[in-house]
């Protein structure tokens, strides 16, 4: 058994070192790696085992386009397994009024509304590109988040550090009509009470924070909404040329600000988040599929993701790297990974 474990670990080492700088890797070696990795797609049996053990899958992905939907899907799955109904809110975006112009504390105040095309583009922007404030968030007890800034390092409130939802302080006037699978708030809550993972909040610090938030649970810190600074949103609109002819998509830009929380749901995370993290035997999946619209993956990111596991037998993919039986798609994946490895 010990020899088998060593052999499996050697396999992970063999495959991951392909993506270390300076390695010479043949196409045949990459073919072997891709075929072996493709067999690591998660199975219904494994998902059932995790569910029976009360373990919620989390995903590390190299593309932001899939993070938003994965966070929503896996967060809802966690809430369902916990037998609770999630509370959901959206960040509030407005046209920037210019440098030095103050915005009201209440985001529902009368402000210039964003055009539909800008709102649509905002939904899919990375929190890193929107001053750390994402478009949508949910809450239920034990929901998993990461902080998006370095607000108070002494209390564990550091960018990319993990925290767990414990309580919620709602704005006045919020009422649950009970008609949906989620409770949708009218505006971001006054505060989300979270427990930092890996950092203990001292009793003195907790007592100090309670002066402003009397309902703050012990060992927790409050995360409150804020207005971001101005950032640019790129979007497209259809316009007809002045001289006539067919409509064309024209790229535009608008400066906006957003009101929301400096934290993100952490069910789908980036390879940057995973640096220094060990997946051990936790329920982690990797999304290593090529972008459908072109582009590719980064060698360092693939290396980071693979080396989060301790053994090849524990590696698991969110989905296969190519459709079953599609030889052309398989060759494209092999070419991409060979290019990364060289």
XYZ file of C-alpha atoms in Angstrom:
342
model
C 0.000 0.000 0.000
C 2.846 2.390 0.821
C 4.452 1.682 -2.567
C 1.132 2.388 -4.295
C 0.795 5.753 -2.508
C 4.364 6.690 -3.432
C 3.694 5.764 -7.067
C 0.537 7.901 -7.148
C 2.366 10.847 -5.593
C 5.174 10.415 -8.120
C 2.530 10.639 -10.877
C 1.309 13.987 -9.564
C 4.905 15.190 -9.352
C 5.601 13.943 -12.873
C 2.620 15.724 -14.382
C 2.854 18.973 -12.424
C 6.544 19.481 -13.125
C 5.700 19.638 -16.849
C 4.530 23.174 -16.147
C 7.645 24.305 -14.286
C 9.827 26.811 -16.104
C 12.766 25.292 -17.968
C 11.336 21.781 -18.367
C 11.623 20.031 -21.762
C 8.394 18.128 -22.439
C 7.552 16.019 -25.480
C 4.146 15.951 -27.131
C 3.795 12.278 -26.202
C 4.173 13.156 -22.524
C 1.529 15.861 -22.849
C -0.835 13.414 -24.589
C -0.437 11.019 -21.650
C -1.074 13.850 -19.181
C -4.179 15.179 -20.974
C -5.749 11.736 -21.320
C -5.098 10.998 -17.640
C -6.406 14.416 -16.548
C -9.542 14.101 -18.664
C -10.440 10.926 -16.756
C -10.487 13.014 -13.563
C -13.854 14.629 -14.377
C -16.068 14.423 -11.302
C -18.549 11.555 -11.213
C -22.076 11.434 -9.771
C -20.820 8.824 -7.301
C -18.180 11.206 -5.915
C -20.694 14.039 -5.628
C -23.046 11.713 -3.741
C -20.231 10.733 -1.361
C -19.491 14.387 -0.642
C -23.178 15.174 -0.115
C -23.578 12.230 2.284
C -20.588 13.552 4.274
C -22.028 17.086 4.294
C -19.190 18.399 2.136
C -19.982 21.163 -0.377
C -17.857 21.239 -3.558
C -15.716 24.278 -4.250
C -14.064 25.080 -7.562
C -10.807 26.724 -8.556
C -11.113 28.203 -12.034
C -8.762 30.102 -14.312
C -11.461 32.114 -16.082
C -13.621 34.786 -14.486
C -16.497 34.164 -16.918
C -17.513 30.999 -15.066
C -16.927 32.194 -11.487
C -20.180 34.125 -11.086
C -22.448 31.255 -12.132
C -20.447 28.692 -10.151
C -20.593 30.812 -7.007
C -24.354 31.088 -7.364
C -24.911 27.388 -8.112
C -22.627 26.036 -5.376
C -23.817 28.597 -2.833
C -27.426 27.539 -3.444
C -26.362 23.898 -3.130
C -24.732 24.631 0.249
C -27.876 26.434 1.440
C -30.043 23.523 0.286
C -27.858 20.993 2.097
C -28.057 23.179 5.216
C -31.850 23.381 4.947
C -31.926 27.194 4.812
C -33.193 29.788 2.365
C -30.482 32.187 1.121
C -30.785 35.967 1.317
C -29.587 37.716 -1.851
C -28.749 41.320 -2.711
C -27.268 43.257 -5.617
C -24.687 46.023 -5.566
C -26.027 49.414 -6.649
C -24.257 51.154 -9.546
C -24.581 54.796 -10.611
C -23.023 57.131 -13.153
C -19.954 58.748 -11.605
C -20.601 62.392 -10.742
C -16.940 63.278 -11.017
C -13.932 63.476 -8.745
C -14.639 64.924 -5.313
C -18.441 64.612 -5.553
C -19.857 62.847 -2.498
C -22.553 60.216 -2.848
C -25.379 59.671 -0.346
C -25.154 56.953 2.292
C -28.513 55.590 1.096
C -27.942 54.002 -2.354
C -31.673 54.180 -3.124
C -31.503 58.015 -3.246
C -32.213 59.712 -6.565
C -29.073 59.390 -8.701
C -28.321 59.120 -12.430
C -29.380 55.636 -13.532
C -27.102 53.348 -15.528
C -28.097 52.406 -19.085
C -29.158 48.782 -19.557
C -26.044 47.922 -21.597
C -23.797 49.207 -18.795
C -25.688 47.242 -16.136
C -25.363 44.078 -18.224
C -21.605 44.584 -18.665
C -21.163 45.274 -14.937
C -22.664 41.930 -13.965
C -19.786 40.013 -15.520
C -16.870 42.175 -14.447
C -14.391 40.761 -11.953
C -14.485 42.251 -8.434
C -10.810 43.060 -9.033
C -11.943 45.453 -11.796
C -14.793 47.027 -9.810
C -12.864 48.240 -6.767
C -13.463 44.949 -4.914
C -17.280 45.132 -4.937
C -19.033 42.327 -6.853
C -22.439 42.528 -8.510
C -24.381 39.993 -6.422
C -23.988 38.239 -3.073
C -25.897 35.847 -0.885
C -26.027 35.100 2.814
C -26.969 32.172 5.007
C -25.284 30.823 8.145
C -21.883 29.281 7.295
C -21.816 30.800 3.789
C -18.167 31.072 2.663
C -16.635 34.410 1.621
C -13.263 36.037 0.995
C -12.377 39.612 1.937
C -11.568 41.894 -1.012
C -9.442 44.467 0.797
C -6.981 44.889 3.659
C -9.395 46.716 5.965
C -8.093 45.470 9.344
C -5.232 42.935 9.034
C -5.085 42.474 12.827
C -8.610 40.995 12.703
C -7.986 38.765 9.698
C -9.665 41.204 7.274
C -7.047 40.785 4.551
C -7.497 40.530 0.800
C -8.292 36.909 -0.225
C -8.537 35.735 3.403
C -11.489 33.439 4.047
C -14.396 34.142 6.364
C -17.741 32.520 7.200
C -21.143 34.209 7.422
C -22.739 34.255 10.878
C -25.338 37.032 10.988
C -26.945 39.865 9.056
C -28.141 43.374 9.932
C -30.792 44.467 7.431
C -31.732 47.993 6.373
C -35.105 49.281 7.609
C -38.087 48.330 5.497
C -36.849 44.940 4.260
C -39.705 42.434 4.150
C -39.641 38.819 2.988
C -42.680 37.998 0.850
C -41.767 34.292 0.878
C -42.621 33.898 -2.797
C -39.220 32.884 -4.131
C -36.549 30.314 -3.444
C -34.403 33.201 -2.159
C -35.185 36.336 -0.196
C -34.144 39.222 -2.464
C -33.276 42.396 -0.569
C -34.043 45.871 -1.903
C -30.529 47.100 -1.092
C -27.295 45.776 0.447
C -27.608 45.056 4.183
C -26.309 47.451 6.816
C -23.693 44.856 7.809
C -22.749 41.215 7.344
C -21.297 39.633 10.476
C -18.540 37.177 9.542
C -16.073 34.993 11.422
C -12.523 35.197 9.991
C -10.979 31.797 9.283
C -7.576 31.310 10.854
C -7.598 34.525 12.899
C -9.192 34.800 16.330
C -11.000 38.054 17.147
C -9.997 39.025 20.683
C -12.606 39.746 23.315
C -11.378 43.342 23.583
C -11.717 43.900 19.836
C -15.169 42.322 19.837
C -16.346 44.555 22.691
C -15.070 47.605 20.805
C -16.949 46.630 17.636
C -20.106 45.971 19.631
C -20.262 49.646 20.544
C -21.489 50.273 17.001
C -23.106 46.873 16.346
C -24.694 45.593 19.608
C -25.951 42.409 17.920
C -22.479 41.398 16.670
C -21.848 37.732 17.642
C -18.703 37.054 19.647
C -15.650 36.226 17.542
C -17.062 38.064 14.500
C -16.332 41.277 12.613
C -18.789 43.461 10.653
C -18.449 44.022 6.907
C -20.318 47.147 5.834
C -21.167 48.441 2.347
C -19.359 51.416 0.797
C -19.177 53.449 -2.373
C -16.254 52.533 -4.627
C -14.075 55.054 -6.359
C -14.754 55.684 -10.045
C -13.946 52.878 -12.478
C -14.571 52.454 -16.207
C -17.059 50.018 -17.732
C -16.585 48.934 -21.338
C -19.801 48.041 -23.162
C -21.241 47.759 -26.666
C -24.246 49.444 -28.264
C -25.745 49.016 -31.709
C -25.652 52.141 -33.855
C -26.661 52.869 -37.431
C -24.102 54.886 -39.427
C -25.079 58.508 -40.106
C -25.063 57.851 -43.846
C -27.336 54.815 -43.488
C -26.604 51.124 -43.755
C -26.602 48.212 -41.345
C -26.332 48.619 -37.592
C -22.900 48.020 -36.102
C -21.758 47.316 -32.562
C -19.779 50.253 -31.219
C -17.515 49.968 -28.175
C -18.246 52.605 -25.522
C -17.006 53.439 -22.032
C -18.695 54.955 -18.985
C -17.318 55.934 -15.586
C -19.388 54.508 -12.747
C -19.335 53.961 -9.002
C -20.823 51.065 -7.089
C -22.311 50.617 -3.606
C -21.786 47.188 -2.048
C -19.677 44.873 0.099
C -15.897 44.456 -0.011
C -16.098 40.654 -0.090
C -16.871 37.858 -2.527
C -18.617 34.503 -2.356
C -15.834 31.917 -2.203
C -17.292 28.752 -3.704
C -15.495 29.453 -6.991
C -12.073 31.042 -6.589
C -9.049 31.894 -8.701
C -5.636 30.262 -8.814
C -4.313 33.403 -7.086
C -6.493 32.627 -4.060
C -5.161 29.052 -3.966
C -1.479 29.951 -3.710
C -0.241 28.527 -0.438
C -3.459 26.546 0.138
C -3.592 22.748 0.415
C -6.787 21.026 -0.735
C -5.953 17.923 1.345
C -9.083 15.726 1.211
C -11.561 18.607 0.930
C -14.192 18.662 -1.821
C -12.291 20.696 -4.422
C -12.724 20.637 -8.197
C -10.663 22.342 -10.903
C -12.005 24.010 -14.030
C -9.189 23.784 -16.595
C -11.206 23.943 -19.814
C -10.065 26.145 -22.682
C -11.989 29.390 -23.277
C -14.616 28.826 -26.023
C -13.850 32.191 -27.651
C -10.114 31.756 -28.023
C -7.216 32.670 -25.778
C -5.634 30.173 -23.460
C -4.435 29.222 -20.011
C -1.315 30.293 -18.139
C 1.434 27.786 -17.357
C 2.017 29.049 -13.814
C -1.708 28.882 -13.048
C -1.948 25.245 -14.179
C 1.063 24.368 -12.019
C -0.449 26.113 -8.968
C -3.779 24.319 -9.342
C -2.300 20.838 -9.806
C 0.031 21.156 -6.824
C -2.788 22.045 -4.391
C -3.588 18.330 -4.107
C -1.327 15.939 -2.248
C -1.858 12.957 -4.552
C -2.970 12.333 -8.137
C -5.816 10.103 -6.981
C -7.472 13.111 -5.290
C -7.382 15.391 -8.353
C -10.900 16.084 -9.680
C -12.152 18.229 -12.569
C -15.446 20.054 -12.749
C -16.033 18.646 -16.254
C -14.148 16.794 -19.015
C -11.570 18.731 -21.018
C -13.313 17.849 -24.299
C -16.594 16.250 -25.424
C -16.472 12.468 -25.563
C -15.437 11.221 -29.000
C -14.447 14.658 -30.336
C -10.954 14.027 -31.718
C -10.533 17.592 -33.002
C -11.354 19.074 -29.583
C -8.951 16.623 -27.919
C -6.138 17.671 -30.284
C -6.835 21.341 -29.562
C -6.548 20.733 -25.799
C -3.339 18.747 -26.235
C -1.863 21.499 -28.420
C -2.695 24.124 -25.785
C -1.166 22.167 -22.896
C 1.878 21.284 -25.021
C 2.356 24.976 -25.767
C 2.135 25.757 -22.060
C 4.642 23.053 -21.156
C 7.260 24.110 -23.743
